[in-house]
mmCIF file of C-alpha atoms in Angstrom:
data_model
loop_
_atom_site.group_PDB
_atom_site.id
_atom_site.type_symbol
_atom_site.label_atom_id
_atom_site.label_comp_id
_atom_site.label_asym_id
_atom_site.label_seq_id
_atom_site.Cartn_x
_atom_site.Cartn_y
_atom_site.Cartn_z
ATOM 1 C CA MET A 1 -33.103 36.197 -41.122
ATOM 2 C CA ARG A 2 -30.158 34.533 -42.848
ATOM 3 C CA LYS A 3 -28.042 34.949 -39.743
ATOM 4 C CA SER A 4 -30.793 33.409 -37.621
ATOM 5 C CA LEU A 5 -31.158 30.444 -39.971
ATOM 6 C CA LYS A 6 -27.404 29.984 -39.986
ATOM 7 C CA GLY A 7 -27.334 29.957 -36.163
ATOM 8 C CA VAL A 8 -30.183 27.458 -35.954
ATOM 9 C CA THR A 9 -28.475 25.256 -38.532
ATOM 10 C CA ILE A 10 -25.241 25.209 -36.536
ATOM 11 C CA VAL A 11 -27.105 24.334 -33.331
ATOM 12 C CA LEU A 12 -28.994 21.497 -35.050
ATOM 13 C CA LEU A 13 -25.752 20.245 -36.566
ATOM 14 C CA LEU A 14 -24.067 20.207 -33.164
ATOM 15 C CA VAL A 15 -27.028 18.382 -31.603
ATOM 16 C CA ALA A 16 -26.950 15.816 -34.408
ATOM 17 C CA MET A 17 -23.206 15.299 -33.968
ATOM 18 C CA TYR A 18 -23.644 14.866 -30.212
ATOM 19 C CA GLY A 19 -26.287 12.218 -30.861
ATOM 20 C CA CYS A 20 -23.745 10.285 -32.913
ATOM 21 C CA CYS A 21 -21.218 10.161 -30.074
ATOM 22 C CA ARG A 22 -20.093 6.648 -29.238
ATOM 23 C CA THR A 23 -21.488 5.034 -26.098
ATOM 24 C CA ARG A 24 -20.202 2.029 -24.172
ATOM 25 C CA SER A 25 -21.887 -1.037 -22.741
ATOM 26 C CA CYS A 26 -21.833 -1.516 -18.997
ATOM 27 C CA ILE A 27 -22.218 -4.632 -16.851
ATOM 28 C CA GLU A 28 -24.212 -3.954 -13.713
ATOM 29 C CA PRO A 29 -22.795 -5.663 -10.603
ATOM 30 C CA GLY A 30 -24.860 -8.401 -9.059
ATOM 31 C CA TYR A 31 -26.342 -10.265 -11.993
ATOM 32 C CA ALA A 32 -23.495 -10.611 -14.472
ATOM 33 C CA GLY A 33 -22.105 -13.908 -15.702
ATOM 34 C CA PRO A 34 -19.496 -16.121 -13.983
ATOM 35 C CA SER A 35 -16.546 -14.162 -15.395
ATOM 36 C CA THR A 36 -17.634 -11.043 -13.498
ATOM 37 C CA ARG A 37 -18.224 -12.543 -10.044
ATOM 38 C CA TRP A 38 -15.486 -10.361 -8.646
ATOM 39 C CA PHE A 39 -17.995 -7.480 -8.617
ATOM 40 C CA ALA A 40 -19.531 -6.820 -5.209
ATOM 41 C CA ALA A 41 -23.119 -8.054 -5.133
ATOM 42 C CA SER A 42 -24.115 -5.023 -3.099
ATOM 43 C CA VAL A 43 -22.089 -1.942 -3.871
ATOM 44 C CA HIS A 44 -20.242 -0.590 -0.840
ATOM 45 C CA PRO A 45 -18.772 2.917 -0.995
ATOM 46 C CA VAL A 46 -15.344 1.604 -0.011
ATOM 47 C CA ARG A 47 -13.858 -1.720 -1.130
ATOM 48 C CA THR A 48 -10.454 -3.237 -1.867
ATOM 49 C CA GLN A 49 -9.521 -3.908 -5.448
ATOM 50 C CA THR A 50 -8.306 -7.390 -4.544
ATOM 51 C CA GLY A 51 -11.247 -8.272 -2.326
ATOM 52 C CA THR A 52 -8.917 -8.923 0.625
ATOM 53 C CA LEU A 53 -8.674 -6.998 3.854
ATOM 54 C CA TRP A 54 -5.704 -4.840 4.688
ATOM 55 C CA SER A 55 -5.294 -6.781 7.928
ATOM 56 C CA GLU A 56 -3.360 -9.322 5.865
ATOM 57 C CA SER A 57 -1.038 -6.589 4.647
ATOM 58 C CA ILE A 58 -0.485 -5.073 8.069
ATOM 59 C CA ARG A 59 0.319 -8.474 9.569
ATOM 60 C CA GLU A 60 2.984 -8.941 6.932
ATOM 61 C CA ALA A 61 4.308 -5.419 7.505
ATOM 62 C CA VAL A 62 4.455 -5.992 11.274
ATOM 63 C CA ARG A 63 6.139 -9.332 10.716
ATOM 64 C CA GLN A 64 8.822 -7.784 8.539
ATOM 65 C CA ALA A 65 9.332 -4.758 10.783
ATOM 66 C CA GLY A 66 10.669 -6.651 13.796
ATOM 67 C CA MET A 67 12.090 -4.071 16.190
ATOM 68 C CA LYS A 68 12.005 -1.319 13.583
ATOM 69 C CA PRO A 69 9.123 1.121 14.113
ATOM 70 C CA LEU A 70 6.258 0.680 11.674
ATOM 71 C CA ASN A 71 6.014 3.759 9.425
ATOM 72 C CA ILE A 72 2.867 4.669 7.500
ATOM 73 C CA LEU A 73 2.852 7.524 4.978
ATOM 74 C CA VAL A 74 -0.420 9.061 3.772
ATOM 75 C CA LEU A 75 -0.218 11.438 0.789
ATOM 76 C CA SER A 76 -3.108 13.737 -0.099
ATOM 77 C CA GLY A 77 -4.350 15.180 -3.359
ATOM 78 C CA GLY A 78 -3.680 18.770 -4.421
ATOM 79 C CA GLY A 79 -2.609 19.092 -8.071
ATOM 80 C CA GLN A 80 0.440 21.330 -8.449
ATOM 81 C CA ASN A 81 0.453 21.779 -4.668
ATOM 82 C CA GLY A 82 2.017 18.330 -4.579
ATOM 83 C CA ALA A 83 5.279 20.253 -4.958
ATOM 84 C CA PHE A 84 4.975 20.972 -1.234
ATOM 85 C CA GLY A 85 4.966 17.276 -0.344
ATOM 86 C CA ALA A 86 7.831 16.579 -2.744
ATOM 87 C CA GLY A 87 9.875 19.327 -1.101
ATOM 88 C CA PHE A 88 9.001 18.118 2.393
ATOM 89 C CA LEU A 89 10.211 14.577 1.658
ATOM 90 C CA ASN A 90 13.429 15.937 0.158
ATOM 91 C CA GLY A 91 13.906 18.129 3.242
ATOM 92 C CA LEU A 92 13.471 15.126 5.557
ATOM 93 C CA ASN A 93 16.133 13.304 3.608
ATOM 94 C CA GLU A 94 18.568 16.233 4.011
ATOM 95 C CA ARG A 95 18.339 16.327 7.801
ATOM 96 C CA ASN A 96 21.361 15.119 9.757
ATOM 97 C CA ASP A 97 19.045 13.204 12.063
ATOM 98 C CA SER A 98 16.859 12.013 9.199
ATOM 99 C CA GLN A 99 14.340 9.443 10.321
ATOM 100 C CA ASP A 100 14.071 6.132 8.567
ATOM 101 C CA LEU A 101 12.400 7.071 5.279
ATOM 102 C CA LYS A 102 11.659 3.455 4.404
ATOM 103 C CA PHE A 103 7.896 3.519 4.784
ATOM 104 C CA ASP A 104 6.161 0.200 5.373
ATOM 105 C CA ILE A 105 2.789 1.354 4.048
ATOM 106 C CA VAL A 106 2.175 4.226 1.630
ATOM 107 C CA THR A 107 -1.216 5.449 0.391
ATOM 108 C CA GLY A 108 -1.823 8.116 -2.235
ATOM 109 C CA ILE A 109 -4.728 10.103 -3.652
ATOM 110 C CA SER A 110 -4.635 12.205 -6.839
ATOM 111 C CA THR A 111 -1.284 14.048 -6.977
ATOM 112 C CA GLY A 112 -0.332 11.978 -3.928
ATOM 113 C CA ALA A 113 -0.828 8.902 -6.101
ATOM 114 C CA LEU A 114 1.862 10.187 -8.465
ATOM 115 C CA GLN A 115 4.197 10.844 -5.521
ATOM 116 C CA ALA A 116 3.466 7.555 -3.790
ATOM 117 C CA THR A 117 5.620 5.237 -5.927
ATOM 118 C CA PHE A 118 8.774 7.313 -5.437
ATOM 119 C CA ALA A 119 8.047 7.907 -1.735
ATOM 120 C CA PHE A 120 7.580 4.146 -1.404
ATOM 121 C CA LEU A 121 10.873 3.340 -3.138
ATOM 122 C CA GLY A 122 12.761 5.799 -0.918
ATOM 123 C CA PRO A 123 15.295 8.657 -1.057
ATOM 124 C CA LYS A 124 17.142 7.377 -4.113
ATOM 125 C CA TYR A 125 14.070 8.433 -6.092
ATOM 126 C CA TYR A 126 13.506 11.802 -4.434
ATOM 127 C CA ASP A 127 15.362 13.568 -7.230
ATOM 128 C CA LYS A 128 12.617 12.292 -9.536
ATOM 129 C CA LEU A 129 10.061 13.912 -7.242
ATOM 130 C CA LYS A 130 11.955 17.194 -7.390
ATOM 131 C CA GLU A 131 12.226 17.053 -11.171
ATOM 132 C CA ALA A 132 8.529 16.242 -11.631
ATOM 133 C CA TYR A 133 7.314 19.000 -9.311
ATOM 134 C CA THR A 134 9.679 21.840 -10.240
ATOM 135 C CA THR A 135 10.136 21.567 -14.012
ATOM 136 C CA VAL A 136 6.775 20.349 -15.334
ATOM 137 C CA THR A 137 4.464 22.878 -17.016
ATOM 138 C CA LYS A 138 0.791 22.595 -17.927
ATOM 139 C CA GLU A 139 1.865 21.789 -21.501
ATOM 140 C CA ASP A 140 3.520 18.674 -20.039
ATOM 141 C CA VAL A 141 0.253 17.663 -18.359
ATOM 142 C CA PHE A 142 -2.599 18.468 -20.746
ATOM 143 C CA ARG A 143 -3.589 20.171 -23.958
ATOM 144 C CA ASN A 144 -6.810 21.931 -24.877
ATOM 145 C CA ARG A 145 -9.405 20.249 -27.039
ATOM 146 C CA CYS A 146 -10.896 21.943 -30.089
ATOM 147 C CA LEU A 147 -14.504 23.120 -29.885
ATOM 148 C CA PHE A 148 -15.908 20.272 -31.958
ATOM 149 C CA GLY A 149 -13.731 17.797 -30.077
ATOM 150 C CA LEU A 150 -15.484 18.757 -26.863
ATOM 151 C CA LEU A 151 -18.841 17.492 -28.114
ATOM 152 C CA CYS A 152 -18.079 13.807 -27.602
ATOM 153 C CA ALA A 153 -15.171 14.159 -25.188
ATOM 154 C CA SER A 154 -15.254 12.962 -21.570
ATOM 155 C CA SER A 155 -13.268 15.979 -20.388
ATOM 156 C CA LEU A 156 -12.268 19.526 -21.209
ATOM 157 C CA LYS A 157 -8.590 18.619 -21.528
ATOM 158 C CA ASP A 158 -6.604 15.909 -23.264
ATOM 159 C CA THR A 159 -4.044 14.310 -20.907
ATOM 160 C CA ALA A 160 -1.909 12.570 -23.531
ATOM 161 C CA PRO A 161 1.123 14.612 -22.332
ATOM 162 C CA LEU A 162 0.579 13.385 -18.751
ATOM 163 C CA ARG A 163 0.447 9.786 -19.944
ATOM 164 C CA SER A 164 3.804 10.333 -21.646
ATOM 165 C CA LEU A 165 5.193 11.596 -18.326
ATOM 166 C CA VAL A 166 3.809 8.594 -16.467
ATOM 167 C CA GLU A 167 5.397 6.289 -19.039
ATOM 168 C CA LYS A 168 8.681 8.155 -18.636
ATOM 169 C CA TYR A 169 8.787 7.788 -14.853
ATOM 170 C CA ILE A 170 7.043 4.443 -14.349
ATOM 171 C CA THR A 171 9.320 2.023 -16.157
ATOM 172 C CA ALA A 172 9.750 -1.736 -16.076
ATOM 173 C CA ASP A 173 12.654 -1.248 -13.640
ATOM 174 C CA VAL A 174 10.471 0.833 -11.292
ATOM 175 C CA LEU A 175 7.799 -1.868 -11.480
ATOM 176 C CA HIS A 176 10.404 -4.487 -10.559
ATOM 177 C CA GLN A 177 11.534 -2.511 -7.503
ATOM 178 C CA VAL A 178 7.942 -2.028 -6.325
ATOM 179 C CA ALA A 179 7.444 -5.782 -6.688
ATOM 180 C CA GLU A 180 10.575 -6.469 -4.609
ATOM 181 C CA ALA A 181 9.377 -4.152 -1.843
ATOM 182 C CA HIS A 182 5.968 -5.826 -1.921
ATOM 183 C CA GLU A 183 7.579 -9.248 -1.597
ATOM 184 C CA ALA A 184 9.500 -7.941 1.427
ATOM 185 C CA GLY A 185 6.190 -7.148 3.146
ATOM 186 C CA ARG A 186 5.802 -3.456 2.378
ATOM 187 C CA ARG A 187 2.589 -2.140 0.826
ATOM 188 C CA LEU A 188 1.678 0.597 -1.668
ATOM 189 C CA TYR A 189 -1.957 1.561 -2.205
ATOM 190 C CA ILE A 190 -3.625 4.005 -4.595
ATOM 191 C CA GLY A 191 -7.259 5.153 -4.441
ATOM 192 C CA THR A 192 -9.646 5.770 -7.341
ATOM 193 C CA VAL A 193 -13.416 6.162 -7.674
ATOM 194 C CA ASN A 194 -15.429 3.913 -9.978
ATOM 195 C CA LEU A 195 -17.917 6.296 -11.589
ATOM 196 C CA ASP A 196 -20.253 3.444 -12.579
ATOM 197 C CA THR A 197 -20.712 2.066 -9.065
ATOM 198 C CA GLY A 198 -19.709 5.116 -7.030
ATOM 199 C CA GLU A 199 -17.201 2.992 -5.090
ATOM 200 C CA PHE A 200 -13.899 4.164 -3.722
ATOM 201 C CA LEU A 201 -11.448 1.423 -4.708
ATOM 202 C CA THR A 202 -8.061 0.697 -3.209
ATOM 203 C CA TRP A 203 -5.490 -0.685 -5.637
ATOM 204 C CA ASN A 204 -2.714 -2.897 -4.303
ATOM 205 C CA MET A 205 0.061 -1.605 -6.554
ATOM 206 C CA GLY A 206 2.636 -4.087 -5.291
ATOM 207 C CA SER A 207 0.339 -6.949 -6.163
ATOM 208 C CA ILE A 208 0.013 -5.552 -9.679
ATOM 209 C CA ALA A 209 3.762 -5.000 -9.958
ATOM 210 C CA GLU A 210 4.716 -8.527 -8.909
ATOM 211 C CA LYS A 211 3.165 -9.907 -12.110
ATOM 212 C CA GLY A 212 6.138 -8.282 -13.815
ATOM 213 C CA ASN A 213 4.871 -8.349 -17.407
ATOM 214 C CA GLU A 214 3.924 -5.677 -19.925
ATOM 215 C CA GLU A 215 0.247 -6.053 -19.065
ATOM 216 C CA ALA A 216 1.012 -5.339 -15.397
ATOM 217 C CA LEU A 217 3.033 -2.263 -16.363
ATOM 218 C CA GLN A 218 0.136 -0.911 -18.416
ATOM 219 C CA LEU A 219 -2.356 -1.594 -15.615
ATOM 220 C CA TYR A 220 -0.070 0.166 -13.118
ATOM 221 C CA ARG A 221 0.145 3.209 -15.373
ATOM 222 C CA ASN A 222 -3.604 3.181 -16.041
ATOM 223 C CA VAL A 223 -4.386 3.190 -12.324
ATOM 224 C CA LEU A 224 -2.124 6.220 -11.858
ATOM 225 C CA MET A 225 -3.791 7.989 -14.768
ATOM 226 C CA ALA A 226 -7.219 7.237 -13.296
ATOM 227 C CA ALA A 227 -6.125 8.376 -9.844
ATOM 228 C CA THR A 228 -5.160 11.788 -11.204
ATOM 229 C CA SER A 229 -8.159 12.297 -13.507
ATOM 230 C CA VAL A 230 -9.803 15.397 -12.052
ATOM 231 C CA PRO A 231 -13.482 15.026 -13.070
ATOM 232 C CA VAL A 232 -14.605 17.055 -16.093
ATOM 233 C CA LEU A 233 -11.162 18.641 -16.474
ATOM 234 C CA PHE A 234 -9.280 15.376 -17.169
ATOM 235 C CA PRO A 235 -10.730 12.230 -18.795
ATOM 236 C CA PRO A 236 -11.669 9.225 -16.644
ATOM 237 C CA VAL A 237 -9.896 5.964 -17.442
ATOM 238 C CA LEU A 238 -11.489 2.642 -18.360
ATOM 239 C CA VAL A 239 -9.376 0.305 -16.234
ATOM 240 C CA ARG A 240 -9.531 -3.378 -17.041
ATOM 241 C CA GLN A 241 -8.871 -6.018 -14.402
ATOM 242 C CA GLU A 242 -8.073 -9.602 -15.285
ATOM 243 C CA ASN A 243 -10.277 -12.343 -13.895
ATOM 244 C CA ARG A 244 -9.466 -15.901 -14.903
ATOM 245 C CA SER A 245 -7.566 -14.539 -17.913
ATOM 246 C CA VAL A 246 -10.731 -12.773 -19.121
ATOM 247 C CA PRO A 247 -10.445 -8.946 -19.453
ATOM 248 C CA ILE A 248 -13.444 -7.456 -17.642
ATOM 249 C CA PRO A 249 -14.320 -3.758 -17.974
ATOM 250 C CA GLN A 250 -14.204 -2.492 -14.418
ATOM 251 C CA GLY A 251 -15.816 0.802 -15.240
ATOM 252 C CA LEU A 252 -14.675 4.376 -15.658
ATOM 253 C CA HIS A 253 -12.288 5.367 -12.891
ATOM 254 C CA THR A 254 -11.501 8.878 -11.779
ATOM 255 C CA ASP A 255 -9.654 10.851 -9.094
ATOM 256 C CA GLY A 256 -10.054 9.301 -5.631
ATOM 257 C CA GLY A 257 -10.288 12.847 -4.277
ATOM 258 C CA VAL A 258 -13.928 12.825 -5.375
ATOM 259 C CA ARG A 259 -14.628 10.956 -2.136
ATOM 260 C CA GLN A 260 -11.690 11.759 0.154
ATOM 261 C CA ILE A 261 -8.457 13.727 0.151
ATOM 262 C CA VAL A 262 -6.599 11.047 2.151
ATOM 263 C CA PHE A 263 -7.487 7.457 2.918
ATOM 264 C CA PHE A 264 -6.935 5.085 5.803
ATOM 265 C CA ARG A 265 -9.779 2.742 6.741
ATOM 266 C CA GLN A 266 -10.370 0.356 9.619
ATOM 267 C CA PHE A 267 -11.642 -2.458 7.440
ATOM 268 C CA MET A 268 -8.368 -2.249 5.532
ATOM 269 C CA ILE A 269 -6.096 -2.499 8.534
ATOM 270 C CA ASP A 270 -6.499 -4.028 11.982
ATOM 271 C CA VAL A 271 -3.251 -3.350 13.778
ATOM 272 C CA ILE A 272 -4.409 -4.630 17.163
ATOM 273 C CA LYS A 273 -5.400 -8.007 15.744
ATOM 274 C CA ALA A 274 -2.243 -8.050 13.633
ATOM 275 C CA GLU A 275 -0.044 -7.513 16.663
ATOM 276 C CA GLU A 276 -1.830 -10.199 18.666
ATOM 277 C CA GLU A 277 -1.284 -12.711 15.895
ATOM 278 C CA GLU A 278 2.328 -11.748 15.343
ATOM 279 C CA LEU A 279 3.235 -11.631 19.040
ATOM 280 C CA ALA A 280 2.291 -15.286 19.195
ATOM 281 C CA ARG A 281 5.111 -15.911 16.698
ATOM 282 C CA SER A 282 7.582 -13.578 18.406
ATOM 283 C CA THR A 283 10.939 -14.983 19.531
ATOM 284 C CA PRO A 284 13.826 -13.460 21.528
ATOM 285 C CA GLU A 285 15.859 -13.481 18.326
ATOM 286 C CA LYS A 286 13.195 -11.563 16.411
ATOM 287 C CA PRO A 287 10.749 -9.682 18.629
ATOM 288 C CA ILE A 288 7.814 -7.919 17.027
ATOM 289 C CA ALA A 289 7.321 -4.142 16.929
ATOM 290 C CA ARG A 290 4.911 -2.884 19.578
ATOM 291 C CA LEU A 291 1.923 -0.740 18.705
ATOM 292 C CA HIS A 292 3.316 2.406 20.290
ATOM 293 C CA GLU A 293 6.084 2.250 17.703
ATOM 294 C CA ALA A 294 3.678 2.634 14.785
ATOM 295 C CA THR A 295 3.444 6.142 13.289
ATOM 296 C CA MET A 296 1.168 7.580 10.623
ATOM 297 C CA SER A 297 2.635 10.613 8.839
ATOM 298 C CA VAL A 298 0.122 12.574 6.760
ATOM 299 C CA ILE A 299 1.353 15.073 4.178
ATOM 300 C CA VAL A 300 -1.444 17.424 3.117
ATOM 301 C CA ASN A 301 -0.625 18.978 -0.243
ATOM 302 C CA GLY A 302 -2.821 21.979 0.410
ATOM 303 C CA LYS A 303 -4.316 24.124 3.128
ATOM 304 C CA VAL A 304 -6.965 23.147 5.616
ATOM 305 C CA GLY A 305 -9.662 25.736 6.223
ATOM 306 C CA LEU A 306 -10.804 28.597 4.004
ATOM 307 C CA GLY A 307 -9.147 31.981 4.174
ATOM 308 C CA TYR A 308 -11.009 35.242 3.767
ATOM 309 C CA GLU A 309 -12.339 36.063 0.316
ATOM 310 C CA CYS A 310 -14.664 38.880 -0.706
ATOM 311 C CA THR A 311 -17.428 36.956 -2.483
ATOM 312 C CA GLN A 312 -19.140 38.904 -5.242
ATOM 313 C CA GLU A 313 -22.916 38.958 -5.626
ATOM 314 C CA ARG A 314 -22.777 36.978 -8.835
ATOM 315 C CA TRP A 315 -23.789 33.350 -9.403
ATOM 316 C CA ALA A 316 -20.307 32.244 -10.503
ATOM 317 C CA SER A 317 -18.573 33.782 -7.491
ATOM 318 C CA VAL A 318 -21.177 32.451 -5.046
ATOM 319 C CA GLY A 319 -21.115 29.000 -6.629
ATOM 320 C CA LEU A 320 -17.321 28.656 -6.649
ATOM 321 C CA ARG A 321 -16.996 29.871 -3.071
ATOM 322 C CA SER A 322 -19.698 27.443 -1.922
ATOM 323 C CA LEU A 323 -18.003 24.584 -3.757
ATOM 324 C CA SER A 324 -14.695 25.492 -2.077
ATOM 325 C CA ALA A 325 -16.399 25.303 1.310
ATOM 326 C CA MET A 326 -17.844 21.870 0.506
ATOM 327 C CA LEU A 327 -14.489 20.515 -0.642
ATOM 328 C CA ASP A 328 -12.739 21.956 2.406
ATOM 329 C CA GLU A 329 -15.238 20.288 4.730
ATOM 330 C CA SER A 330 -14.736 16.988 2.902
ATOM 331 C CA SER A 331 -10.957 17.309 3.374
ATOM 332 C CA ILE A 332 -11.322 18.032 7.090
ATOM 333 C CA ASN A 333 -13.621 15.030 7.520
ATOM 334 C CA ALA A 334 -11.165 12.714 5.748
ATOM 335 C CA LEU A 335 -8.302 13.882 7.977
ATOM 336 C CA PHE A 336 -10.458 13.476 11.058
ATOM 337 C CA ARG A 337 -11.368 9.934 10.028
ATOM 338 C CA ALA A 338 -7.700 9.038 9.590
ATOM 339 C CA TYR A 339 -6.907 10.525 13.009
ATOM 340 C CA VAL A 340 -9.715 8.635 14.764
ATOM 341 C CA LEU A 341 -8.691 5.323 13.206
ATOM 342 C CA ALA A 342 -5.044 5.926 14.037
ATOM 343 C CA ARG A 343 -5.960 6.486 17.677
ATOM 344 C CA LYS A 344 -8.273 3.482 17.695
ATOM 345 C CA ASN A 345 -5.380 1.302 16.529
ATOM 346 C CA ALA A 346 -2.860 2.923 18.924
ATOM 347 C CA ILE A 347 -0.924 4.493 16.037
ATOM 348 C CA SER A 348 0.779 7.837 16.602
ATOM 349 C CA PHE A 349 -0.693 10.476 14.289
ATOM 350 C CA ARG A 350 1.092 13.485 12.863
ATOM 351 C CA MET A 351 0.373 15.730 9.911
ATOM 352 C CA ILE A 352 1.991 18.556 8.013
ATOM 353 C CA ARG A 353 0.253 20.990 5.657
ATOM 354 C CA ILE A 354 1.021 24.104 3.638
ATOM 355 C CA PRO A 355 1.330 26.965 6.155
ATOM 356 C CA ASP A 356 -1.276 29.721 6.039
ATOM 357 C CA ASP A 357 1.338 32.352 5.181
ATOM 358 C CA VAL A 358 2.462 30.492 2.036
ATOM 359 C CA GLU A 359 0.597 31.758 -1.020
ATOM 360 C CA ILE A 360 -0.923 29.198 -3.387
ATOM 361 C CA ASP A 361 -2.809 29.590 -6.678
ATOM 362 C CA SER A 362 -6.590 29.396 -6.534
ATOM 363 C CA ASN A 363 -6.404 26.866 -9.378
ATOM 364 C CA SER A 364 -4.283 23.890 -8.326
ATOM 365 C CA GLU A 365 -4.305 22.550 -11.909
ATOM 366 C CA GLU A 366 -2.410 25.559 -13.285
ATOM 367 C CA PHE A 367 0.979 23.758 -13.078
ATOM 368 C CA ASN A 368 2.979 26.962 -12.884
ATOM 369 C CA PRO A 369 6.698 26.073 -12.507
ATOM 370 C CA GLU A 370 7.441 29.210 -10.457
ATOM 371 C CA THR A 371 4.627 28.460 -8.012
ATOM 372 C CA MET A 372 5.686 24.818 -7.788
ATOM 373 C CA LYS A 373 9.307 25.733 -7.097
ATOM 374 C CA ARG A 374 8.181 28.074 -4.327
ATOM 375 C CA LEU A 375 5.987 25.384 -2.776
ATOM 376 C CA PHE A 376 8.786 22.830 -3.084
ATOM 377 C CA GLU A 377 11.137 25.111 -1.168
ATOM 378 C CA ALA A 378 8.431 25.846 1.424
ATOM 379 C CA GLY A 379 8.042 22.120 2.099
ATOM 380 C CA ARG A 380 11.789 21.520 2.066
ATOM 381 C CA SER A 381 12.420 24.353 4.550
ATOM 382 C CA LEU A 382 9.643 23.176 6.849
ATOM 383 C CA ALA A 383 11.154 19.684 7.055
ATOM 384 C CA LYS A 384 14.524 21.113 8.137
ATOM 385 C CA ILE A 385 13.145 23.098 11.088
ATOM 386 C CA GLU A 386 14.147 21.766 14.516
ATOM 387 C CA PRO A 387 11.854 20.348 15.713
ATOM 388 C CA ILE A 388 9.672 19.672 12.699
ATOM 389 C CA PRO A 389 6.342 21.474 13.289
ATOM 390 C CA TRP A 390 4.188 18.354 13.028
ATOM 391 C CA GLU A 391 0.563 18.736 14.090
ATOM 392 C CA THR A 392 -0.548 15.844 16.277
ATOM 393 C CA LYS A 393 -4.224 16.205 15.443
ATOM 394 C CA PRO A 394 -6.379 17.644 12.644
ATOM 395 C CA PRO A 395 -8.358 20.884 13.112
ATOM 396 C CA THR A 396 -11.545 19.106 14.251
ATOM 397 C CA ALA A 397 -9.917 16.721 16.717
ATOM 398 C CA GLU A 398 -11.621 18.455 19.648
ATOM 399 C CA ASP A 399 -14.764 16.593 18.555
ATOM 400 C CA LEU A 400 -13.180 13.249 19.412
ATOM 401 C CA ASP A 401 -13.781 13.435 23.188
ATOM 402 C CA ALA A 402 -17.448 14.192 22.563
ATOM 403 C CA LEU A 403 -17.723 11.245 20.187
#
């Protein structure tokens, strides 16, 4: 009886403590005051953080490119599997016939968001990519919460160590270089999901960087933290966006991979219209790059398609396997969307992914240095093959003719 009473007391105590957890106030889009007009009146699942279309960015990129081919780099999510993408970029840089690794547009999701800044700034930062994806351990990324700490927490893990890493790598000097690249017409975009509205938001990181102050540096870091916040495992981030010098809570932001593993949207970029407008300004001294010179390179930090697994007749095994199938289908759909839009805009599409014969951990958030080193070398070796085994279409591209 005493044991039973003790158990009931503990449960009641925990329930009471949970009821005391702090809550936050939210401003619903559509009827807020003048200082929050930047919210979309009707929530759309995909929107730009700045409210402007990417067509403006692509026009500037085309204008700056001149006769140089327009290069677009799309980096996927994948946790520790990002070591593959880091190795692949380093391998490209080591080739004797290395292509121009100065990408005009870079987009990143989740672990790809962490890679994106260094990929955007170019080979001189690839050693940072190698360091981050071959030496980091899970202790450098997160720490476990205590049992009572879980009651009011927004996640199972505390990512204070990851924030320290982000602060180590994203410095004021890095921000300055991103701003310079942005001013030169190049664009860097990161995707997050606003949990309050359900929107996928695109952050113009160069636009943030060009402010050049401490507030901009903190916002840049916060966006990266939000972009890598795996739901439930890692805490979402309350990102604040200035509007007329008034800090407005933009909502809790989390990993953009919740909606898509890669992103490239038509409403963001209209290459055909961009070329038409820029060709009108073309001169013999500075001709404009043609559409057939535009290339989208997609690095998938993971595998596409599910391998065989003997599923046990237990709810946990069935549930996890079913969830894996759902996530895999979502990844395939995102790649297919990028491929269709690339073709629609006359952009050459190519993708690379972790080969089927390369073993990966079932948990991509394990951050095992040995696994990451192996994936880094797998990506590096793949990039040095002649010719590089690029895939020119995603697995479901056969559906395109029917569509």
